[in-house]
Amino acid sequence: VIPLTAAELAALTGGNLCGADGPTAADEPTPVPVVTSVVIDSRAATAGALFAALPGEQVDGHEFAADAAGRGAALVLGSRPVPSAGIPTLVVTDVTVALAQIAAEVIRRCPGLWVVGVTGSVGKTTAKDLIAAVLESGGARVVSAVGSFNNDLGVPLTICRCDADTEALVLEMGARGIGHVARLCGIADPAVGVVLNVGTAHIGEFGSRAAIAEAKGELAEAAREVAVLNADDPLVRAMASRTRGRVVLIGTSADAEVRAQDVQTDATGRASFLLVTPEGEVPVRLELIGEHQVANALAAAAVGRERGLSLPDIAAALGTAGPRSRWRMEATERSDGVLVLNDAYNANPDSVRAALKTLVGIGRDGGRRTWAVLGEMAELGDSSAVEHDTIGRLAVRLDVARLVVVGPAAGALHAGAVLEGSWGSESVHVPDTDAAVQLLTNELEPGDVVLVKASRVAGLERVAAALLDPTVADSSVSTGTSAAGRDRP
Ligand SMILES: Nc1ncnc2c1ncn2[C@@H]1O[C@H](COP(=O)(O)OP(=O)(O)OP(=O)(O)O)[C@@H](O)[C@H]1O
Ligand SMILES: [Mg+2]
């Protein structure tokens, strides 16, 4: 972070500095010099860290203040003094609000920083990672989180990683309701806003796709210089009227300024296309798997182009950028030739459709038998049963050879497949991940390709992990989710 003194932090947040032995009198010297990083996990604390103590769901962050201090933290940011930590506390009414205030100050102190925000219903993390990869390939010093980090904690924490040398900051912005993205933009003040799509993820919370569009469009409104908008999504295209920035349309539509032409996928599921812009065109072959990555790649190309990167350089970066954040279409070939597509990070109808198409494409082009191991798509509200049913039917229509539906919450998937004409063992419903692993272990044959996908709650990454390393079959894999990294659509 830009170094900030405790006194500056107190002024910024309106908080009270309490020395390790109680409130500091106004005439006493500032008890801590400067804070040089911000953490919410005490284990990540290093010398000079500000340890933000959050009221967790299970544990109270204040209890870890002493641990943070032991690792060198200089100051606790908390909602009450923590004398036992042995370091001062900056006491504020709301730690999350204070983090936002600190992050906004970091942005103000980095006037040359080029901030890119990314939102959408699906693909935010992937697009954000691709944008960072493209900008880094151009030599820029980029700050960008690994994982989602797209909420009121993740965004400020990511911002706080910037220092005077940082040139570009790429932020994922999620929303669970109207005003959320606008609030994040109020902190980050993005020059560029990228809106990928308006899908149905978390429609249960929003109520309608129009409401989702309203929420995602707040990024177009906030973008000071450029709004990068997906021309192929009518709800995103319409956001052109909501921005004061220049509009750069991306997509396959004829009028897209940054356009993909002749999209093709190969036997590994990777897409190739001709990247067409007003400056010229260049062939691109993506390292990431799935045709749906083309849209994410166009977003990265558009942002790279704004930064002055040449088309060949952009194409080269897109051709080497693999997955950075875990469990998003991670393809691993086992020694026996079984190809595992671990897409267990999350799932909603849009991303499952995209993943199934990728699976079937790989099966077709590579002559492989296809398996889809699918679990619950969470947070779909009233449309849950219908959406699961629809995906089950889609799997049959796409002719996925074997559908393994995992867990009671995903039952409608199996039912949909059966109603669509699946018979015999084409679609099976197993109670849990152990049963899925058992079935797969018995029946997978060399050359098969297996997609593993569900919402995080289903824990299907355990299935993927077990397929790739049988010794971890029933050990739990770290979920890798923290309050900050946790996803929101
Ligand atoms: N344009 C797209 N269309 C459909 N599916 C996509 C698209 N982009 C990515 N996906 C798939 O969606 C899933 C989630 O991708 P990613 O993590 O990038 O999205 P996200 O928007 O960051 O999600 P979250 O809301 O959980 O943070 C992955 O399975 C990915 O392969
Ligand atoms: Mg994400």
Short mmCIF file of C-alpha atoms and ligand atoms in Angstrom, two decimals:
data_model
loop_
_atom_site.label_atom_id
_atom_site.label_comp_id
_atom_site.label_asym_id
_atom_site.label_seq_id
_atom_site.Cartn_x
_atom_site.Cartn_y
_atom_site.Cartn_z
CA VAL A 1 0.00 0.00 0.00
CA ILE A 2 0.97 3.63 -0.20
CA PRO A 3 2.47 4.15 3.26
CA LEU A 4 -0.08 5.71 5.58
CA THR A 5 0.49 6.89 9.12
CA ALA A 6 -1.80 5.88 11.91
CA ALA A 7 -2.79 9.50 12.31
CA GLU A 8 -3.71 9.72 8.64
CA LEU A 9 -5.72 6.52 8.94
CA ALA A 10 -7.53 7.90 11.97
CA ALA A 11 -8.36 11.10 10.12
CA LEU A 12 -9.53 9.17 7.06
CA THR A 13 -11.79 6.84 8.93
CA GLY A 14 -12.89 9.08 11.77
CA GLY A 15 -11.67 6.35 14.10
CA ASN A 16 -10.08 6.57 17.54
CA LEU A 17 -6.53 5.45 18.03
CA CYS A 18 -6.14 3.37 21.15
CA GLY A 19 -2.65 2.59 22.29
CA ALA A 20 -1.89 -0.88 23.48
CA ASP A 21 -2.68 0.48 26.96
CA GLY A 22 -5.89 2.34 26.18
CA PRO A 23 -6.93 5.52 24.38
CA THR A 24 -4.10 7.79 23.34
CA ALA A 25 -4.32 11.31 24.71
CA ALA A 26 -4.41 13.98 22.04
CA ASP A 27 -1.04 15.40 23.06
CA GLU A 28 0.77 12.07 23.04
CA PRO A 29 2.90 11.24 20.00
CA THR A 30 1.31 9.03 17.33
CA PRO A 31 1.85 5.51 18.60
CA VAL A 32 2.61 3.80 15.30
CA PRO A 33 4.64 5.11 12.42
CA VAL A 34 3.31 3.84 9.12
CA VAL A 35 1.25 1.06 7.72
CA THR A 36 2.61 -0.55 4.57
CA SER A 37 0.15 -3.34 3.87
CA VAL A 38 -3.42 -4.30 4.74
CA VAL A 39 -4.49 -7.84 5.65
CA ILE A 40 -7.58 -9.51 7.05
CA ASP A 41 -5.92 -12.89 7.62
CA SER A 42 -3.51 -12.67 10.54
CA ARG A 43 -1.35 -15.35 8.95
CA ALA A 44 -0.68 -13.01 6.04
CA ALA A 45 0.56 -10.22 8.30
CA THR A 46 4.11 -9.02 7.84
CA ALA A 47 6.07 -6.11 9.28
CA GLY A 48 4.13 -2.89 9.03
CA ALA A 49 0.78 -4.52 8.29
CA LEU A 50 -2.58 -3.10 9.19
CA PHE A 51 -4.58 -6.04 10.48
CA ALA A 52 -8.29 -5.50 9.87
CA ALA A 53 -10.24 -7.50 12.43
CA LEU A 54 -13.55 -8.55 10.91
CA PRO A 55 -16.48 -10.04 12.71
CA GLY A 56 -16.39 -13.42 10.98
CA GLU A 57 -19.21 -15.89 10.64
CA GLN A 58 -17.51 -18.42 12.88
CA VAL A 59 -14.68 -16.53 14.49
CA ASP A 60 -14.07 -12.97 15.58
CA GLY A 61 -11.08 -11.42 13.85
CA HIS A 62 -10.17 -9.50 16.98
CA GLU A 63 -9.07 -12.81 18.50
CA PHE A 64 -6.31 -13.04 15.91
CA ALA A 65 -4.92 -9.57 16.50
CA ALA A 66 -2.18 -10.86 18.77
CA ASP A 67 -1.16 -13.39 16.13
CA ALA A 68 -0.98 -10.62 13.54
CA ALA A 69 1.07 -8.51 15.94
CA GLY A 70 3.42 -11.44 16.48
CA ARG A 71 4.06 -11.49 12.75
CA GLY A 72 4.91 -7.82 12.68
CA ALA A 73 1.57 -6.06 12.23
CA ALA A 74 1.82 -2.45 13.33
CA LEU A 75 -1.82 -1.60 13.87
CA VAL A 76 -5.17 -3.28 14.35
CA LEU A 77 -8.24 -1.89 12.62
CA GLY A 78 -11.12 -3.07 14.75
CA SER A 79 -14.49 -2.27 16.20
CA ARG A 80 -13.07 -2.37 19.74
CA PRO A 81 -9.61 -2.00 21.26
CA VAL A 82 -7.56 -5.17 21.50
CA PRO A 83 -5.11 -4.42 24.33
CA SER A 84 -3.93 -8.03 24.44
CA ALA A 85 -2.45 -7.66 20.95
CA GLY A 86 0.27 -5.42 22.29
CA ILE A 87 -0.09 -3.03 19.34
CA PRO A 88 -2.44 -0.07 19.00
CA THR A 89 -5.95 -0.37 17.61
CA LEU A 90 -7.70 2.09 15.36
CA VAL A 91 -11.27 1.73 16.59
CA VAL A 92 -13.97 2.39 14.02
CA THR A 93 -17.69 1.72 13.91
CA ASP A 94 -17.50 -0.45 10.80
CA VAL A 95 -14.28 -2.08 9.72
CA THR A 96 -15.51 -2.76 6.17
CA VAL A 97 -16.48 0.87 5.70
CA ALA A 98 -13.09 1.93 7.05
CA LEU A 99 -11.32 -0.36 4.57
CA ALA A 100 -13.27 1.30 1.77
CA GLN A 101 -12.21 4.72 3.03
CA ILE A 102 -8.58 3.65 3.16
CA ALA A 103 -8.77 2.15 -0.32
CA ALA A 104 -10.31 5.33 -1.72
CA GLU A 105 -7.40 7.28 -0.26
CA VAL A 106 -4.92 4.90 -1.89
CA ILE A 107 -6.61 5.57 -5.22
CA ARG A 108 -6.39 9.33 -4.61
CA ARG A 109 -2.69 9.02 -3.84
CA CYS A 110 -1.98 7.11 -7.05
CA PRO A 111 -2.99 9.72 -9.61
CA GLY A 112 -1.32 7.95 -12.53
CA LEU A 113 -2.95 4.63 -11.77
CA TRP A 114 -5.09 3.25 -14.60
CA VAL A 115 -8.04 1.45 -13.05
CA VAL A 116 -9.99 -1.15 -15.01
CA GLY A 117 -13.20 -2.57 -13.58
CA VAL A 118 -14.81 -5.79 -14.84
CA THR A 119 -18.34 -6.93 -14.20
CA GLY A 120 -20.90 -9.30 -15.67
CA SER A 121 -22.84 -12.37 -14.67
CA VAL A 122 -20.20 -14.89 -15.77
CA GLY A 123 -16.56 -14.69 -16.71
CA LYS A 124 -15.50 -11.80 -14.48
CA THR A 125 -12.58 -13.61 -12.91
CA THR A 126 -11.48 -15.13 -16.18
CA ALA A 127 -11.68 -11.81 -18.03
CA LYS A 128 -9.95 -9.99 -15.20
CA ASP A 129 -7.12 -12.52 -15.26
CA LEU A 130 -6.81 -12.24 -19.04
CA ILE A 131 -6.78 -8.45 -18.90
CA ALA A 132 -4.02 -8.55 -16.29
CA ALA A 133 -2.06 -11.04 -18.39
CA VAL A 134 -2.34 -8.87 -21.50
CA LEU A 135 -1.33 -5.69 -19.66
CA GLU A 136 1.58 -7.46 -17.96
CA SER A 137 2.78 -8.78 -21.30
CA GLY A 138 3.08 -5.16 -22.36
CA GLY A 139 5.43 -4.58 -19.45
CA ALA A 140 3.02 -2.75 -17.16
CA ARG A 141 3.20 -3.16 -13.41
CA VAL A 142 -0.23 -4.53 -12.70
CA VAL A 143 -2.10 -5.23 -9.48
CA SER A 144 -4.89 -7.76 -9.81
CA ALA A 145 -6.15 -10.35 -7.37
CA VAL A 146 -5.98 -14.09 -7.87
CA GLY A 147 -9.52 -15.35 -7.38
CA SER A 148 -12.64 -13.24 -7.34
CA PHE A 149 -12.04 -10.58 -4.66
CA ASN A 150 -15.03 -8.77 -6.07
CA ASN A 151 -16.95 -7.52 -3.04
CA ASP A 152 -16.80 -4.83 -0.35
CA LEU A 153 -13.77 -6.51 1.19
CA GLY A 154 -12.00 -7.96 -1.81
CA VAL A 155 -11.99 -4.78 -3.85
CA PRO A 156 -10.53 -2.54 -1.11
CA LEU A 157 -7.97 -5.19 -0.18
CA THR A 158 -6.86 -5.44 -3.80
CA ILE A 159 -6.66 -1.67 -4.11
CA CYS A 160 -4.52 -1.54 -0.99
CA ARG A 161 -1.90 -3.68 -2.74
CA CYS A 162 -1.12 -0.76 -5.05
CA ASP A 163 1.88 1.41 -4.43
CA ALA A 164 3.48 4.36 -6.15
CA ASP A 165 4.96 2.09 -8.82
CA THR A 166 1.71 0.41 -9.83
CA GLU A 167 0.61 1.39 -13.32
CA ALA A 168 -2.60 -0.56 -13.79
CA LEU A 169 -5.13 -2.02 -11.40
CA VAL A 170 -7.61 -4.60 -12.67
CA LEU A 171 -10.61 -5.12 -10.42
CA GLU A 172 -13.44 -7.61 -10.56
CA MET A 173 -16.71 -6.11 -9.38
CA GLY A 174 -19.62 -8.25 -8.27
CA ALA A 175 -23.12 -7.32 -7.24
CA ARG A 176 -25.83 -8.91 -5.24
CA GLY A 177 -28.09 -5.94 -5.74
CA ILE A 178 -28.58 -2.49 -7.16
CA GLY A 179 -25.96 -0.01 -5.99
CA HIS A 180 -23.24 -2.53 -5.15
CA VAL A 181 -21.12 -1.93 -8.24
CA ALA A 182 -21.67 1.81 -7.93
CA ARG A 183 -20.35 1.66 -4.38
CA LEU A 184 -17.23 -0.22 -5.51
CA CYS A 185 -16.76 2.33 -8.30
CA GLY A 186 -17.04 5.11 -5.75
CA ILE A 187 -13.94 3.65 -4.13
CA ALA A 188 -11.98 2.62 -7.20
CA ASP A 189 -12.91 5.40 -9.66
CA PRO A 190 -12.36 3.26 -12.77
CA ALA A 191 -11.10 4.78 -16.02
CA VAL A 192 -12.30 1.73 -17.91
CA GLY A 193 -15.40 -0.33 -17.27
CA VAL A 194 -15.85 -3.72 -18.92
CA VAL A 195 -19.32 -5.28 -18.89
CA LEU A 196 -19.28 -8.86 -20.10
CA ASN A 197 -22.86 -10.08 -20.02
CA VAL A 198 -26.15 -10.06 -18.19
CA GLY A 199 -27.14 -13.60 -17.39
CA THR A 200 -29.26 -15.27 -14.83
CA ALA A 201 -26.67 -15.88 -12.10
CA HIS A 202 -28.26 -15.10 -8.73
CA ILE A 203 -31.47 -14.04 -10.38
CA GLY A 204 -33.11 -15.20 -7.17
CA GLU A 205 -31.66 -12.18 -5.44
CA PHE A 206 -32.16 -9.67 -8.23
CA GLY A 207 -35.65 -10.67 -9.29
CA SER A 208 -35.21 -10.08 -13.03
CA ARG A 209 -32.61 -9.79 -15.75
CA ALA A 210 -33.54 -6.13 -16.11
CA ALA A 211 -32.52 -5.62 -12.50
CA ILE A 212 -29.24 -7.43 -13.15
CA ALA A 213 -28.64 -5.15 -16.15
CA GLU A 214 -29.42 -2.13 -14.02
CA ALA A 215 -26.84 -3.26 -11.46
CA LYS A 216 -24.06 -4.24 -13.90
CA GLY A 217 -24.57 -1.05 -15.90
CA GLU A 218 -23.44 0.99 -12.94
CA LEU A 219 -19.91 0.21 -14.10
CA ALA A 220 -20.62 1.75 -17.50
CA GLU A 221 -21.93 4.81 -15.70
CA ALA A 222 -18.85 5.11 -13.55
CA ALA A 223 -16.23 4.52 -16.25
CA ARG A 224 -14.49 7.84 -16.82
CA GLU A 225 -12.76 7.11 -20.13
CA VAL A 226 -14.02 3.99 -21.82
CA ALA A 227 -16.87 1.54 -21.50
CA VAL A 228 -16.04 -1.82 -23.07
CA LEU A 229 -19.41 -3.40 -23.81
CA ASN A 230 -20.38 -6.79 -25.21
CA ALA A 231 -22.23 -6.02 -28.43
CA ASP A 232 -23.60 -9.56 -28.60
CA ASP A 233 -25.62 -9.12 -25.41
CA PRO A 234 -28.50 -6.70 -26.04
CA LEU A 235 -28.77 -5.74 -22.38
CA VAL A 236 -25.06 -4.87 -22.29
CA ARG A 237 -25.09 -3.10 -25.63
CA ALA A 238 -27.90 -0.90 -24.32
CA MET A 239 -25.58 0.34 -21.58
CA ALA A 240 -23.91 2.53 -24.20
CA SER A 241 -26.51 5.14 -23.36
CA ARG A 242 -25.50 5.08 -19.70
CA THR A 243 -21.83 6.00 -20.01
CA ARG A 244 -20.06 9.32 -20.30
CA GLY A 245 -17.00 7.45 -21.57
CA ARG A 246 -16.22 6.37 -25.10
CA VAL A 247 -17.93 3.11 -26.03
CA VAL A 248 -15.90 0.21 -27.40
CA LEU A 249 -18.13 -2.61 -28.53
CA ILE A 250 -16.70 -6.12 -28.47
CA GLY A 251 -18.13 -9.37 -29.79
CA THR A 252 -18.94 -11.14 -33.00
CA SER A 253 -21.50 -8.55 -34.08
CA ALA A 254 -20.63 -6.81 -37.34
CA ASP A 255 -20.40 -3.39 -35.70
CA ALA A 256 -18.11 -4.47 -32.86
CA GLU A 257 -14.95 -2.37 -32.83
CA VAL A 258 -13.00 -5.31 -31.39
CA ARG A 259 -14.43 -8.31 -33.14
CA ALA A 260 -13.92 -12.06 -33.31
CA GLN A 261 -14.42 -13.57 -36.74
CA ASP A 262 -14.33 -17.22 -37.83
CA VAL A 263 -14.43 -18.68 -34.33
CA GLN A 264 -13.42 -22.33 -34.31
CA THR A 265 -12.56 -24.81 -31.59
CA ASP A 266 -10.13 -27.70 -31.81
CA ALA A 267 -10.06 -31.16 -30.27
CA THR A 268 -8.66 -29.74 -27.03
CA GLY A 269 -11.57 -27.32 -26.71
CA ARG A 270 -9.43 -24.29 -27.44
CA ALA A 271 -10.87 -21.54 -29.60
CA SER A 272 -9.19 -19.80 -32.50
CA PHE A 273 -10.45 -16.71 -34.23
CA LEU A 274 -9.45 -13.72 -36.26
CA LEU A 275 -9.23 -10.64 -34.06
CA VAL A 276 -10.49 -7.76 -36.19
CA THR A 277 -10.08 -4.12 -35.21
CA PRO A 278 -9.98 -0.83 -37.12
CA GLU A 279 -6.15 -1.04 -37.05
CA GLY A 280 -6.01 -4.45 -38.62
CA GLU A 281 -6.48 -8.10 -37.86
CA VAL A 282 -4.52 -10.90 -36.32
CA PRO A 283 -5.14 -14.62 -35.76
CA VAL A 284 -5.57 -15.65 -32.13
CA ARG A 285 -5.53 -19.08 -30.57
CA LEU A 286 -6.50 -19.13 -26.92
CA GLU A 287 -4.76 -21.21 -24.31
CA LEU A 288 -7.92 -21.20 -22.17
CA ILE A 289 -10.49 -23.87 -22.85
CA GLY A 290 -13.95 -23.23 -24.23
CA GLU A 291 -15.51 -21.16 -26.95
CA HIS A 292 -17.06 -18.92 -24.30
CA GLN A 293 -13.55 -17.64 -23.56
CA VAL A 294 -13.61 -15.71 -26.82
CA ALA A 295 -15.76 -13.02 -25.24
CA ASN A 296 -13.42 -12.77 -22.27
CA ALA A 297 -10.44 -12.60 -24.61
CA LEU A 298 -12.04 -9.80 -26.62
CA ALA A 299 -12.46 -7.84 -23.40
CA ALA A 300 -8.76 -8.28 -22.70
CA ALA A 301 -7.87 -7.33 -26.27
CA ALA A 302 -9.98 -4.19 -26.05
CA VAL A 303 -8.35 -3.13 -22.78
CA GLY A 304 -4.86 -3.92 -24.08
CA ARG A 305 -5.60 -1.89 -27.18
CA GLU A 306 -6.64 1.09 -25.05
CA ARG A 307 -3.23 0.82 -23.41
CA GLY A 308 -1.53 0.97 -26.80
CA LEU A 309 -0.54 -2.67 -27.16
CA SER A 310 -0.14 -3.94 -30.71
CA LEU A 311 -2.42 -6.62 -32.08
CA PRO A 312 0.40 -9.20 -32.42
CA ASP A 313 1.40 -8.59 -28.81
CA ILE A 314 -2.17 -8.98 -27.65
CA ALA A 315 -2.55 -12.18 -29.68
CA ALA A 316 0.66 -13.56 -28.21
CA ALA A 317 -0.46 -12.84 -24.66
CA LEU A 318 -3.87 -14.42 -25.21
CA GLY A 319 -2.16 -17.44 -26.73
CA THR A 320 -0.19 -18.16 -23.59
CA ALA A 321 -2.44 -17.00 -20.75
CA GLY A 322 -3.66 -20.07 -18.86
CA PRO A 323 -6.02 -20.18 -15.90
CA ARG A 324 -4.75 -18.12 -12.96
CA SER A 325 -7.60 -18.58 -10.57
CA ARG A 326 -8.39 -22.13 -9.58
CA TRP A 327 -11.00 -24.61 -10.77
CA ARG A 328 -12.12 -22.70 -13.81
CA MET A 329 -11.92 -25.07 -16.74
CA GLU A 330 -8.65 -26.56 -15.57
CA ALA A 331 -7.87 -29.29 -18.05
CA THR A 332 -5.62 -32.11 -16.90
CA GLU A 333 -4.85 -35.26 -18.85
CA ARG A 334 -4.22 -38.33 -16.71
CA SER A 335 -1.55 -40.81 -17.59
CA ASP A 336 -4.26 -43.21 -18.78
CA GLY A 337 -5.54 -40.59 -21.20
CA VAL A 338 -8.63 -39.55 -19.25
CA LEU A 339 -9.04 -35.81 -19.66
CA VAL A 340 -10.48 -34.07 -16.59
CA LEU A 341 -12.07 -30.64 -16.97
CA ASN A 342 -12.25 -29.19 -13.48
CA ASP A 343 -14.75 -26.36 -13.61
CA ALA A 344 -15.94 -26.90 -10.06
CA TYR A 345 -15.46 -23.32 -8.94
CA ASN A 346 -19.08 -22.42 -9.47
CA ALA A 347 -22.00 -22.96 -11.77
CA ASN A 348 -25.02 -21.19 -13.06
CA PRO A 349 -27.13 -21.99 -16.11
CA ASP A 350 -25.03 -19.85 -18.45
CA SER A 351 -21.69 -21.28 -17.41
CA VAL A 352 -22.98 -24.86 -17.37
CA ARG A 353 -24.32 -24.46 -20.89
CA ALA A 354 -20.95 -23.12 -22.02
CA ALA A 355 -19.09 -25.91 -20.26
CA LEU A 356 -21.33 -28.63 -21.71
CA LYS A 357 -20.80 -27.29 -25.21
CA THR A 358 -17.06 -27.28 -24.62
CA LEU A 359 -17.21 -30.85 -23.34
CA VAL A 360 -19.19 -32.05 -26.32
CA GLY A 361 -16.89 -30.22 -28.73
CA ILE A 362 -13.85 -31.91 -27.26
CA GLY A 363 -15.63 -35.26 -27.41
CA ARG A 364 -16.60 -34.77 -31.03
CA ASP A 365 -13.31 -33.42 -32.31
CA GLY A 366 -11.14 -35.69 -30.21
CA GLY A 367 -13.22 -38.86 -30.63
CA ARG A 368 -13.65 -39.12 -26.85
CA ARG A 369 -16.54 -40.41 -24.76
CA THR A 370 -18.02 -37.53 -22.77
CA TRP A 371 -18.96 -37.45 -19.08
CA ALA A 372 -20.67 -34.56 -17.33
CA VAL A 373 -20.53 -34.73 -13.55
CA LEU A 374 -22.89 -32.00 -12.45
CA GLY A 375 -24.10 -30.82 -9.06
CA GLU A 376 -26.40 -28.15 -7.80
CA MET A 377 -26.53 -24.68 -9.32
CA ALA A 378 -27.21 -22.63 -6.20
CA GLU A 379 -29.03 -19.36 -5.61
CA LEU A 380 -31.47 -19.59 -8.49
CA GLY A 381 -34.48 -18.81 -6.37
CA ASP A 382 -37.85 -19.76 -7.82
CA SER A 383 -36.38 -20.73 -11.17
CA SER A 384 -34.13 -23.39 -9.63
CA ALA A 385 -36.17 -26.47 -10.55
CA VAL A 386 -36.80 -25.28 -14.09
CA GLU A 387 -33.15 -24.36 -14.67
CA HIS A 388 -31.90 -27.73 -13.41
CA ASP A 389 -34.47 -29.50 -15.55
CA THR A 390 -33.40 -27.48 -18.59
CA ILE A 391 -29.74 -28.32 -18.13
CA GLY A 392 -30.56 -32.01 -17.75
CA ARG A 393 -32.44 -31.89 -21.01
CA LEU A 394 -29.64 -29.96 -22.69
CA ALA A 395 -27.14 -32.64 -21.69
CA VAL A 396 -29.29 -35.23 -23.45
CA ARG A 397 -29.81 -33.05 -26.50
CA LEU A 398 -26.09 -32.37 -26.79
CA ASP A 399 -25.63 -36.13 -26.59
CA VAL A 400 -23.36 -36.19 -23.56
CA ALA A 401 -22.60 -39.89 -23.22
CA ARG A 402 -22.85 -40.12 -19.44
CA LEU A 403 -24.44 -37.66 -17.05
CA VAL A 404 -23.68 -38.09 -13.35
CA VAL A 405 -25.91 -35.90 -11.20
CA VAL A 406 -24.52 -35.42 -7.70
CA GLY A 407 -26.51 -34.70 -4.58
CA PRO A 408 -30.18 -34.30 -3.71
CA ALA A 409 -30.26 -30.59 -4.55
CA ALA A 410 -29.44 -31.38 -8.18
CA GLY A 411 -32.15 -34.01 -8.59
CA ALA A 412 -34.13 -32.01 -11.13
CA LEU A 413 -31.16 -32.26 -13.49
CA HIS A 414 -31.47 -36.01 -13.59
CA ALA A 415 -35.25 -35.81 -13.85
CA GLY A 416 -34.96 -33.43 -16.79
CA ALA A 417 -32.53 -35.77 -18.53
CA VAL A 418 -34.83 -38.74 -18.04
CA LEU A 419 -37.86 -36.81 -19.29
CA GLU A 420 -35.88 -35.78 -22.34
CA GLY A 421 -35.27 -39.41 -23.20
CA SER A 422 -32.23 -40.49 -21.26
CA TRP A 423 -32.47 -44.18 -20.40
CA GLY A 424 -30.38 -46.90 -18.85
CA SER A 425 -27.21 -45.53 -17.31
CA GLU A 426 -26.99 -42.51 -19.59
CA SER A 427 -28.01 -40.33 -16.65
CA VAL A 428 -27.51 -41.48 -13.10
CA HIS A 429 -28.24 -39.70 -9.85
CA VAL A 430 -25.79 -40.36 -7.03
CA PRO A 431 -26.22 -39.13 -3.45
CA ASP A 432 -22.85 -37.49 -2.86
CA THR A 433 -19.34 -36.83 -4.13
CA ASP A 434 -18.00 -40.11 -2.72
CA ALA A 435 -20.53 -42.07 -4.72
CA ALA A 436 -19.65 -40.05 -7.81
CA VAL A 437 -15.95 -40.81 -7.37
CA GLN A 438 -16.77 -44.50 -6.88
CA LEU A 439 -18.81 -44.65 -10.06
CA LEU A 440 -16.23 -42.80 -12.10
CA THR A 441 -13.36 -44.86 -10.76
CA ASN A 442 -15.14 -48.02 -11.82
CA GLU A 443 -16.30 -46.90 -15.21
CA LEU A 444 -13.91 -44.35 -16.70
CA GLU A 445 -11.96 -45.65 -19.64
CA PRO A 446 -8.81 -44.33 -21.30
CA GLY A 447 -9.58 -41.43 -23.59
CA ASP A 448 -12.77 -40.36 -21.82
CA VAL A 449 -13.27 -36.66 -21.10
CA VAL A 450 -14.95 -35.69 -17.82
CA LEU A 451 -16.42 -32.31 -16.98
CA VAL A 452 -16.86 -31.63 -13.25
CA LYS A 453 -19.05 -28.65 -12.49
CA ALA A 454 -21.38 -27.31 -9.79
CA SER A 455 -21.82 -24.37 -7.49
CA ARG A 456 -19.26 -24.09 -4.73
CA VAL A 457 -21.61 -25.46 -2.09
CA ALA A 458 -21.65 -28.81 -3.87
CA GLY A 459 -17.91 -29.27 -3.27
CA LEU A 460 -17.37 -31.06 -6.57
CA GLU A 461 -13.73 -30.02 -6.66
CA ARG A 462 -13.32 -33.08 -4.42
CA VAL A 463 -14.43 -35.24 -7.32
CA ALA A 464 -11.96 -33.62 -9.66
CA ALA A 465 -9.19 -33.90 -7.10
CA ALA A 466 -9.95 -37.57 -6.52
CA LEU A 467 -9.96 -38.28 -10.24
CA LEU A 468 -6.57 -36.67 -10.61
CA ASP A 469 -5.05 -38.11 -7.45
CA PRO A 470 -6.88 -41.09 -5.99
CA THR A 471 -5.08 -40.65 -2.66
CA VAL A 472 -7.13 -37.53 -1.96
CA ALA A 473 -10.40 -39.28 -2.70
CA ASP A 474 -11.92 -38.53 0.64
CA SER A 475 -9.68 -35.89 2.10
CA SER A 476 -11.20 -32.48 1.95
CA VAL A 477 -9.66 -30.04 -0.45
CA SER A 478 -9.23 -26.52 0.85
CA THR A 479 -12.06 -24.44 -0.50
CA GLY A 480 -9.83 -21.46 -0.97
CA THR A 481 -12.69 -19.14 -0.18
CA SER A 482 -12.23 -16.34 2.25
CA ALA A 483 -14.71 -13.62 2.98
CA ALA A 484 -12.91 -11.44 0.47
CA GLY A 485 -12.37 -14.02 -2.22
CA ARG A 486 -15.87 -15.39 -2.02
CA ASP A 487 -17.78 -14.89 -5.19
CA ARG A 488 -20.67 -12.70 -5.86
CA PRO A 489 -22.11 -12.43 -9.32
N1 LIG B 1 -18.63 -15.71 -21.24
C1 LIG B 1 -18.94 -16.82 -20.57
N2 LIG B 1 -20.08 -17.50 -20.81
C2 LIG B 1 -20.38 -18.61 -20.15
N3 LIG B 1 -19.60 -19.15 -19.21
C3 LIG B 1 -18.46 -18.53 -18.90
C4 LIG B 1 -18.08 -17.32 -19.56
N4 LIG B 1 -16.89 -16.93 -19.05
C5 LIG B 1 -16.56 -17.83 -18.11
N5 LIG B 1 -17.48 -18.80 -18.02
C6 LIG B 1 -17.51 -19.91 -17.09
O1 LIG B 1 -18.17 -19.44 -15.93
C7 LIG B 1 -17.59 -19.98 -14.75
C8 LIG B 1 -17.16 -18.90 -13.82
O2 LIG B 1 -16.15 -18.14 -14.44
P1 LIG B 1 -15.51 -16.95 -13.65
O3 LIG B 1 -15.04 -17.45 -12.35
O4 LIG B 1 -14.56 -16.28 -14.55
O5 LIG B 1 -16.81 -16.05 -13.47
P2 LIG B 1 -17.15 -14.96 -12.38
O6 LIG B 1 -18.09 -14.04 -13.05
O7 LIG B 1 -15.90 -14.39 -11.83
O8 LIG B 1 -17.89 -15.77 -11.26
P3 LIG B 1 -18.18 -15.31 -9.72
O9 LIG B 1 -19.47 -14.57 -9.79
O10 LIG B 1 -18.28 -16.60 -9.01
O11 LIG B 1 -17.04 -14.48 -9.26
C9 LIG B 1 -16.47 -20.84 -15.22
O12 LIG B 1 -17.01 -22.12 -15.27
C10 LIG B 1 -16.15 -20.35 -16.61
O13 LIG B 1 -15.61 -21.35 -17.40
MG MG B 2 -15.28 -14.27 -9.92
#
